Coordinates of C-alpha atoms in Angstrom, one line a residue:
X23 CA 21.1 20.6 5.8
X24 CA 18.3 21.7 8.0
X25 CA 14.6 20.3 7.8
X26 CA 13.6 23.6 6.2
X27 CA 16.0 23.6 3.8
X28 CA 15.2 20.1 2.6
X29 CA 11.6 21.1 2.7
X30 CA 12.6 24.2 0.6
X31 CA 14.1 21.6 -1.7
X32 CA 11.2 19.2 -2.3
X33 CA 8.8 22.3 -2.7
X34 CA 6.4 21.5 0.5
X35 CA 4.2 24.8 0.4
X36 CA 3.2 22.8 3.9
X37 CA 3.5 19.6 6.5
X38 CA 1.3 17.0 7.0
X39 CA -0.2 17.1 11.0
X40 CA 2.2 13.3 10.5
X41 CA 5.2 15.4 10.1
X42 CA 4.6 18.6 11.8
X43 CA 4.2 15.7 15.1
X44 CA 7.3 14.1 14.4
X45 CA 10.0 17.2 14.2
X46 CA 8.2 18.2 17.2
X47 CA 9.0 14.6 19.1
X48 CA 12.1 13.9 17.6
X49 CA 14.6 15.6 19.9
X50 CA 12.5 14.6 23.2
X51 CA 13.9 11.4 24.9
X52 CA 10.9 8.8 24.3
X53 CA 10.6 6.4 21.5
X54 CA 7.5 7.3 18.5
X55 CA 5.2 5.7 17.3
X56 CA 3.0 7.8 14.2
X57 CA -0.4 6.5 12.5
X58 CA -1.5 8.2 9.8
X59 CA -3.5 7.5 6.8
X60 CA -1.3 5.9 3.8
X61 CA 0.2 8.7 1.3
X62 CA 0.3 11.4 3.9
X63 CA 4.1 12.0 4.0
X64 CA 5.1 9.1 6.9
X65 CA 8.3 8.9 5.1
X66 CA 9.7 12.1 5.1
X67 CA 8.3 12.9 8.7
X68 CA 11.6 10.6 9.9
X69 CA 14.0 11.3 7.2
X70 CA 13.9 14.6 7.5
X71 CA 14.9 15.2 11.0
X72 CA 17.6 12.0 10.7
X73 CA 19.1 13.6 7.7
X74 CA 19.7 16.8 9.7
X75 CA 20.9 15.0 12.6
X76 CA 23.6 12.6 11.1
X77 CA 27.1 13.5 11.6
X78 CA 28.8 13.8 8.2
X79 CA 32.1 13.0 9.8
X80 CA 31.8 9.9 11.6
X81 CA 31.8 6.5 9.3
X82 CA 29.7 4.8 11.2
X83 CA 25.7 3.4 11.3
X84 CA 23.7 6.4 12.4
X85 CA 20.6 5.5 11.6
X86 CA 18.6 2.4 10.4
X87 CA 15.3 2.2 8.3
X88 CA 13.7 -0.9 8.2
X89 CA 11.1 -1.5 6.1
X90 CA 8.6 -5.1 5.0
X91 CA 9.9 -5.0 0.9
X92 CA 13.0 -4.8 -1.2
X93 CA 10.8 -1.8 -3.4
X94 CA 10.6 0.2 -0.5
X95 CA 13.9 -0.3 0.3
X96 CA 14.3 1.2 -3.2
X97 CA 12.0 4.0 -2.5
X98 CA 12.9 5.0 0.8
X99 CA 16.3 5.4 -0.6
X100 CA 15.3 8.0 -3.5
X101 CA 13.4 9.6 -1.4
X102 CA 16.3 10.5 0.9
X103 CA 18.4 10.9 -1.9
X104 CA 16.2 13.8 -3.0
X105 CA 16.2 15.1 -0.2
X106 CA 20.3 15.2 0.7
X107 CA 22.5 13.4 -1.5
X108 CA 25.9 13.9 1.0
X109 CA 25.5 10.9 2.8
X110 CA 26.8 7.4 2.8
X111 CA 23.3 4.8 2.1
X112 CA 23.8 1.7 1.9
X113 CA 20.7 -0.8 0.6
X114 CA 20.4 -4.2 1.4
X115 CA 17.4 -6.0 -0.4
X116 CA 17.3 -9.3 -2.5
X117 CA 19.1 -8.9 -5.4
X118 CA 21.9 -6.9 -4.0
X119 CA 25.5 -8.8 -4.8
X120 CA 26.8 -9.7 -1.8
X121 CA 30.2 -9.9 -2.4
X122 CA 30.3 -6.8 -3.8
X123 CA 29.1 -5.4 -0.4
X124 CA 31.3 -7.8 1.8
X125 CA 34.4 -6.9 0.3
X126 CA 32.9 -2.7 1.1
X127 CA 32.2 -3.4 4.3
X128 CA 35.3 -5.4 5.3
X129 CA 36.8 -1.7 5.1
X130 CA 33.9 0.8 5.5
X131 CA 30.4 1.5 7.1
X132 CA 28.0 3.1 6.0
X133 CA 26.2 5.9 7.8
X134 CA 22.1 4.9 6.7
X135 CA 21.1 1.5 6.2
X136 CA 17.9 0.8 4.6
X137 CA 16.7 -2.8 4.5
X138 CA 14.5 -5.6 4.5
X139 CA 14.5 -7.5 8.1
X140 CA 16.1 -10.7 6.4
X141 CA 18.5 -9.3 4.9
X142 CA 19.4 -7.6 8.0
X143 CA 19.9 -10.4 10.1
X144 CA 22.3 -11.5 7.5
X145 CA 24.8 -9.0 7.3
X146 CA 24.4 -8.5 10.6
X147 CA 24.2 -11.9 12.6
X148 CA 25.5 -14.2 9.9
X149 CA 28.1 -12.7 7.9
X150 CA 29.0 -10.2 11.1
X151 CA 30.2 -7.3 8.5
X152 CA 27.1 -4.5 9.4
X153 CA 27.7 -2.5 13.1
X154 CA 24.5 -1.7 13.8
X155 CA 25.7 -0.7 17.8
X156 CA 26.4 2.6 17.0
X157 CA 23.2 3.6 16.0
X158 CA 21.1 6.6 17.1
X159 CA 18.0 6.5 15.4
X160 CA 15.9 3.0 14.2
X161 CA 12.7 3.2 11.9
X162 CA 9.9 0.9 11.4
X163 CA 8.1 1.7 8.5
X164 CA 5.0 0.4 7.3
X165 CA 5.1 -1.4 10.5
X166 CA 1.2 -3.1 10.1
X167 CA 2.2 -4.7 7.0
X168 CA 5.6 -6.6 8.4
X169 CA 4.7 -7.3 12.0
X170 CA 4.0 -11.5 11.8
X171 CA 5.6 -14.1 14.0
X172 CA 8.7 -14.6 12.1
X173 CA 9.5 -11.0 11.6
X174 CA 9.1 -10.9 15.7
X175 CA 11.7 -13.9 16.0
X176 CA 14.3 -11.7 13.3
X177 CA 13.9 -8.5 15.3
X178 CA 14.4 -10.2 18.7
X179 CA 18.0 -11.1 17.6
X180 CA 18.5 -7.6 16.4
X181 CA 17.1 -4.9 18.4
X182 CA 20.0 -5.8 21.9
X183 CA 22.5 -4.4 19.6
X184 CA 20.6 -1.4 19.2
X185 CA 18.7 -0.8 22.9
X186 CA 20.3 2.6 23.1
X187 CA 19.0 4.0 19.4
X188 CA 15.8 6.7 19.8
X189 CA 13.1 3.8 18.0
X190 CA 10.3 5.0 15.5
X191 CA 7.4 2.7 14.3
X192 CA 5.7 4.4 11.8
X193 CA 1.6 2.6 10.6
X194 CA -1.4 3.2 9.2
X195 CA -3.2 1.3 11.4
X196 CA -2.6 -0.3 15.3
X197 CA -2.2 -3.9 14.7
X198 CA -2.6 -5.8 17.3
X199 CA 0.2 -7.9 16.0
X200 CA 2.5 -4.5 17.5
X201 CA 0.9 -4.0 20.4
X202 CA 3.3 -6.4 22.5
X203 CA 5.9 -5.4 20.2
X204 CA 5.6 -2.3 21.2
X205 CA 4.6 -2.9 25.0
X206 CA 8.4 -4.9 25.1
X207 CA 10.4 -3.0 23.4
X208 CA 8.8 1.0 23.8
X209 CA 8.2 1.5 27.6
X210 CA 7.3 4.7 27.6
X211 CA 6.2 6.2 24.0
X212 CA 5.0 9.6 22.3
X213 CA 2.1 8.6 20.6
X214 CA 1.5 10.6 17.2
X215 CA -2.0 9.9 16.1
X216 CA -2.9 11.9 13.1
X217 CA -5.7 9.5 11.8
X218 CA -8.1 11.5 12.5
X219 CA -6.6 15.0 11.4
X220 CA -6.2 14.5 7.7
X221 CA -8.9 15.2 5.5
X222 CA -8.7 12.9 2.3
X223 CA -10.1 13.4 -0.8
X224 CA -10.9 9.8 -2.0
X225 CA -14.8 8.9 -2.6
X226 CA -15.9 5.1 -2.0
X227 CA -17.8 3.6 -4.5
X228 CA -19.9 0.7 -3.1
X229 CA -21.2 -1.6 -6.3
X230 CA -23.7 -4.1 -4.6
X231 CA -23.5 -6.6 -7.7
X232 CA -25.4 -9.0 -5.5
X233 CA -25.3 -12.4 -7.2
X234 CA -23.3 -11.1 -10.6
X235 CA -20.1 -12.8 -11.5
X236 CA -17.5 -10.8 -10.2
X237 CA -15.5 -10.9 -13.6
X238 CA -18.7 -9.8 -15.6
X239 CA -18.9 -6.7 -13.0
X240 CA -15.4 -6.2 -13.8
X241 CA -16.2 -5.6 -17.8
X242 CA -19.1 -3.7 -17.1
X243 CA -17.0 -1.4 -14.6
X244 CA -13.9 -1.1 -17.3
X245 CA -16.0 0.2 -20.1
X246 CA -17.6 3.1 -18.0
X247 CA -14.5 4.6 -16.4
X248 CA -11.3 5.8 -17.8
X249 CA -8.9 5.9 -15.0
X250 CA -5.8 7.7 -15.5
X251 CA -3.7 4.8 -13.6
X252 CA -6.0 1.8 -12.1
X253 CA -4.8 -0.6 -9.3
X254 CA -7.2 -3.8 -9.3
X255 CA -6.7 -5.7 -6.0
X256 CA -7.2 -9.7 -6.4
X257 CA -6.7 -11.7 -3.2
X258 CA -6.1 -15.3 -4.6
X259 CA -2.8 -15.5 -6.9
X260 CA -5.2 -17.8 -9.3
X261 CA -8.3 -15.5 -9.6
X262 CA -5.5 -12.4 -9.8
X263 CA -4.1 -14.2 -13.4
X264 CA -8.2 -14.8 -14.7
X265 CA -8.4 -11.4 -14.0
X266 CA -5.3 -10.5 -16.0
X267 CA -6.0 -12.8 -18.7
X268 CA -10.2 -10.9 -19.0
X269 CA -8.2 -7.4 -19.1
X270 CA -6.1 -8.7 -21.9
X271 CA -8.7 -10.6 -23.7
X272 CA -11.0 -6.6 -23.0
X273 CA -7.7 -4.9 -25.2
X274 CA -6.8 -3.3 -22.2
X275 CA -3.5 -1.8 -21.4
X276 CA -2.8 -3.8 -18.2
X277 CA -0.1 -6.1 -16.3
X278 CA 0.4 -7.7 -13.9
X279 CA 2.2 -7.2 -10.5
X280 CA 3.1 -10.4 -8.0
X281 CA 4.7 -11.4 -5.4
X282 CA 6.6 -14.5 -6.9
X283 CA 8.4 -11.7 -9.4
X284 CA 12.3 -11.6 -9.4
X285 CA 13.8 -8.8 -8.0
X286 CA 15.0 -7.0 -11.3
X287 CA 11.7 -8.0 -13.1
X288 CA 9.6 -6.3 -10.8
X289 CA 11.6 -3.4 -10.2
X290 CA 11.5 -3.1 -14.6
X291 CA 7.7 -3.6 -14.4
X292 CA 8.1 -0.8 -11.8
X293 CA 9.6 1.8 -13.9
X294 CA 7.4 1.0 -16.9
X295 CA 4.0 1.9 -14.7
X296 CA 5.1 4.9 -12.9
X297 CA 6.1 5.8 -16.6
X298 CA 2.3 5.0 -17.5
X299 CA 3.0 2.6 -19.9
X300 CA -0.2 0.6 -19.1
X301 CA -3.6 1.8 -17.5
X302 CA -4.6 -0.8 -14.8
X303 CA -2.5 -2.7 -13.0
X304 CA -3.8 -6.3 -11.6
X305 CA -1.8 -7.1 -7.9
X306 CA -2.0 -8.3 -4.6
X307 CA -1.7 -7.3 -1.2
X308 CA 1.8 -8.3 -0.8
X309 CA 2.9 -7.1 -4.2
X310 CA 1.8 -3.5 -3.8
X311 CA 2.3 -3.1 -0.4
X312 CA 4.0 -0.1 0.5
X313 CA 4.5 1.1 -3.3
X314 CA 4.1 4.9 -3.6
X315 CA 2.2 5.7 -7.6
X316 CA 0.2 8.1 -8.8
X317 CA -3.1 5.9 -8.6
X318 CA -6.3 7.5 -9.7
X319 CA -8.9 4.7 -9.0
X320 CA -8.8 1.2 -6.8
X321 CA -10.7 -1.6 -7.4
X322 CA -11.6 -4.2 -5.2
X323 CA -12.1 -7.0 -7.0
X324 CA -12.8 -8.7 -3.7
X325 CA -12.7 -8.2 -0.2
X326 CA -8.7 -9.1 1.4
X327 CA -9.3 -11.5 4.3
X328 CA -7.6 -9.4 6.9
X329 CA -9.7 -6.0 6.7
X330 CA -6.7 -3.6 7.5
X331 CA -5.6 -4.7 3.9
X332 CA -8.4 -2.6 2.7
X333 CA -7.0 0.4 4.1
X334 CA -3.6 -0.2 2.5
X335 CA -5.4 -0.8 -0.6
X336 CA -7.3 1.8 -0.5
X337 CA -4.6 4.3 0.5
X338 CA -2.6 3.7 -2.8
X339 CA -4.8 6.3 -4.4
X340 CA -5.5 9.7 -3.1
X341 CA -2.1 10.6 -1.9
X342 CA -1.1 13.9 0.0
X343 CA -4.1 15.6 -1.2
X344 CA -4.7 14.4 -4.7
X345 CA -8.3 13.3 -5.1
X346 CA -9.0 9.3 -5.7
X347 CA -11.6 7.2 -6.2
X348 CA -12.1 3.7 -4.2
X349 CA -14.8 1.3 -6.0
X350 CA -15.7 -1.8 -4.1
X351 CA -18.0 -4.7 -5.2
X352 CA -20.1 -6.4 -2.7
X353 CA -21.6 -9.3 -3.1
X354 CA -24.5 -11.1 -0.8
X355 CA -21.3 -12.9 1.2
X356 CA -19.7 -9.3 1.5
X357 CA -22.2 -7.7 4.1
X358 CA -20.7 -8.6 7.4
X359 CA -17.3 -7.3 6.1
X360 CA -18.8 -3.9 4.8
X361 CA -20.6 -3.1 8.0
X362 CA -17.1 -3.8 9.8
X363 CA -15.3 -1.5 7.2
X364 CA -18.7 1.2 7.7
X365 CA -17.8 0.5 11.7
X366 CA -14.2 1.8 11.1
X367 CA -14.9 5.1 9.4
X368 CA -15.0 4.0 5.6
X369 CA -17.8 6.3 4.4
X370 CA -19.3 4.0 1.8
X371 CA -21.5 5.8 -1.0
X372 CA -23.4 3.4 -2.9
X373 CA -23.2 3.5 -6.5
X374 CA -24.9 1.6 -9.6
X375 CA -24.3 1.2 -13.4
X376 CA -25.7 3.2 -16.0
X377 CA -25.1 3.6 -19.6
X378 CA -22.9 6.3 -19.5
X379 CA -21.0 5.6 -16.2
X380 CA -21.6 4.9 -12.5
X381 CA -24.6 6.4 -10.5
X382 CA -25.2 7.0 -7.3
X383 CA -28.5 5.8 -5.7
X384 CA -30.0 5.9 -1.8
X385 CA -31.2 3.5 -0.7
X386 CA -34.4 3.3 1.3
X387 CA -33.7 1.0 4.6
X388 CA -36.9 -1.5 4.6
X389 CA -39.6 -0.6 6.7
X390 CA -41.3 -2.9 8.8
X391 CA -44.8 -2.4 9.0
X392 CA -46.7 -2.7 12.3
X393 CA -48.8 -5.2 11.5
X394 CA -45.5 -7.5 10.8
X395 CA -44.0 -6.8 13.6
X396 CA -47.2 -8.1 15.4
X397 CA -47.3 -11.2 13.5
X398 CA -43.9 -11.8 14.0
X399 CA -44.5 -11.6 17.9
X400 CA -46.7 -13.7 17.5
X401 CA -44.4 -16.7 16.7
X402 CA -44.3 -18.7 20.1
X403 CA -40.9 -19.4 21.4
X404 CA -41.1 -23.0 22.7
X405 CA -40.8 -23.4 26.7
X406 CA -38.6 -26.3 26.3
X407 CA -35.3 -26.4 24.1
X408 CA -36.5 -28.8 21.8
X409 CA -33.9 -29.9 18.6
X410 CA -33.1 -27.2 16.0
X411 CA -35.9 -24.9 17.8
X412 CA -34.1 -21.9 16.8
X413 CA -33.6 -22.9 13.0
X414 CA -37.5 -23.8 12.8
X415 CA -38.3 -20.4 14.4
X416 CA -36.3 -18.4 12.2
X417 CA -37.9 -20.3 9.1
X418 CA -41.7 -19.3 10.3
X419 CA -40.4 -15.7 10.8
X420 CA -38.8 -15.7 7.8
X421 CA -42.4 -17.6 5.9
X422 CA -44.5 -14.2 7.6
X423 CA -42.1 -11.6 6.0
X424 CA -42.1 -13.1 2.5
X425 CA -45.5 -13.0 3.1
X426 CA -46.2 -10.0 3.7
X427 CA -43.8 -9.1 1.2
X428 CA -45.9 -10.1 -1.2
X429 CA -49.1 -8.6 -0.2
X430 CA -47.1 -5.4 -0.5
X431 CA -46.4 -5.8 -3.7
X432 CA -49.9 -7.4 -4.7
X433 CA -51.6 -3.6 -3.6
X434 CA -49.1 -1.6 -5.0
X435 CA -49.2 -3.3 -8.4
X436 CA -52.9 -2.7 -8.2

């Protein structure tokens, strides 16, 4: 089947500026590497163009799509499915039965393999039953969120058997974790850099709750919205089950969605909220990583540690031109972060509570009369480096502007 045809078949009306660059590069002789903004069709910018390059006829690996979690594997695979259902996919995730697919591939191979990088080391270096040499085309997907040390000592052993394959990294974001990935293994690459180029409709909501509790912010933010599927990000596994527990405790219709889940569990839990049986969903990083639903509003509970996490979060909502909202609390330890999410592009819009809802407010930046600024000059700066110079400095700087602060105040209370 062609790509238009498949494109007929899913009902684009048009391509992403991610896709139209990928059909484009795909038949050229240099390896890819796409960014794009989550939720902006990544996934079928390779599929499409494998799917209408894989030779129905020969039973061999074609192509291999490897991606950071067993429910993308999952995903990727309907996804394809959807798009042409005549070829052989094989999945290999935790949970599959093994000797099921031992006993298969002691006489067949499959033509698409999608899987998890463990599990491709051991069907292809342990049990020696996957021949991965003959293919054309390999994909890393979602590449940011899978690129540590240990997934660069699995992929070392792999990628030999495949140096001849046409290689695809797909990202949101450059790590620098890929860079020397990418330097070893890409030489020269077409670069596909669409980050720029799409126009999403998500609003960011910074709530500066200052010194609040974060879970009392929480309540106060449930009972003005009424999202119509609500992803609440929690970084520590412990504060992520108080949080689950307050939701619960609010009547809310909510669960729950970690990392430490067994395979069939999650993928159950899965199926029940893209089937909107609940209204928020409490998770992680790692748990909702890749996951494609139809997410109305994020909430950041708290800031992730590593900052490109708040672009993954954030990119679960809003998706190929749906409109999304991202709300954020900040807290007085949250600045430094904010300002580095403000340096990379987030266009932060700072909101309050109000009976009814949220309301946006502008704030005034302070301004610093002259006469302060004079004063504060006027702190000498000690010739000699004496013991904690700095520290006292800063604390007779900081004794003039509280100062004045309140003589500020004083005359406009008058």
């Amino acid at each position: 089947m062609t790509i238009q045809a498949m494109l007929d078949k899913l009902n684009y009306k048009e391509i992403t500026p991610i896709q139209a660059g990928v059909f484009k590069a795909f038949k050229a002789q240099k390896h890819v590497v796409g960014l794009a903004p989550t939720g902006t069709g990544k996934t079928h910018a390779y599929l499409l163009p494998i799917l209408s390059s894989v030779n129905l006829k020969m039973n061999a690996v074609q192509a291999l799509i490897i991606v950071p979690t067993n429910e993308l594997v999952v995903q990727v695979e309907k996804m394809l499915v959807e798009a042409d259902d005549s070829f052989v996919v094989k999945t290999y995730y935790g949970g599959t039965n093994k000797m099921r697919e031992q006993e298969w591939l002691r006489k067949y191979q499959p033509q698409i393999v999608i899987t998890t990088p463990k599990q491709l080391i051991e069907y292809v270096l342990e049990m020696k039953l996957l021949g991965i040499h003959t293919a054309s085309y390999v994909v890393f997907d979602e590449a940011d969120m899978m690129f540590d040390e240990d997934f660069l000592s699995m992929i070392d052993r792999i990628l030999p058997a495949v140096h001849k394959a046409k290689y695809f990294l797909f990202s949101a974001t450059m790590n620098p974790s890929m860079e020397p990935f990418i330097k070893a293994y890409f030489g020269s690459y077409d670069l596909i850099d669409t980050t720029k180029k799409h126009t999403l409709k998500i609003t960011y909501k910074l709530i500066n709750i200052k010194y609040q509790n974060r879970m009392d912010a929480l309540v106060e933010l449930i009972n003005r919205i009424n999202p119509y599927l609500g992803f609440i990000f929690v970084s520590k596994k412990e504060n992520q089950d108080l949080v689950y527990q307050k939701m619960l405790e609010e009547g809310r219709s909510v669960c729950t969605l970690n990392a430490s889940m067994g395979v069939k569990k999650r993928s159950k839990l899965i199926e029940e909220i893209n089937a909107l049986k609940y209204q928020y969903v409490v998770t992680s990083d790692l748990a909702a990583r890749g996951l494609d639903f139809k997410i109305s509003h994020v909430i950041h509970y708290d800031l992730p540690h590593f900052l490109e996490f708040y672009m993954h979060r954030s990119g679960r909502t809003g998706r190929m031109y749906d409109t999304g909202e991202v709300i954020t609390f900040m807290t007085v330890d949250d600045h430094r972060k904010i300002e580095k999410l403000k340096e990379k592009g987030i266009p932060f819009e700072n909101y309050q509570f109000a009976q009814n809802g949220l309301v946006k407010v502008n704030l005034r930046k302070k301004v610093v009369s002259e006469e302060e600024v004079n004063a504060i000059k006027k702190v000498k700066k000690d010739k000699k480096v004496t013991p904690n110079y700095k520290k006292k400095r800063a604390q007779e700087i900081k004794k003039i502007k509280q100062e004045f602060r309140r003589k500020n105040y004083a005359n406009q209370n008058r």
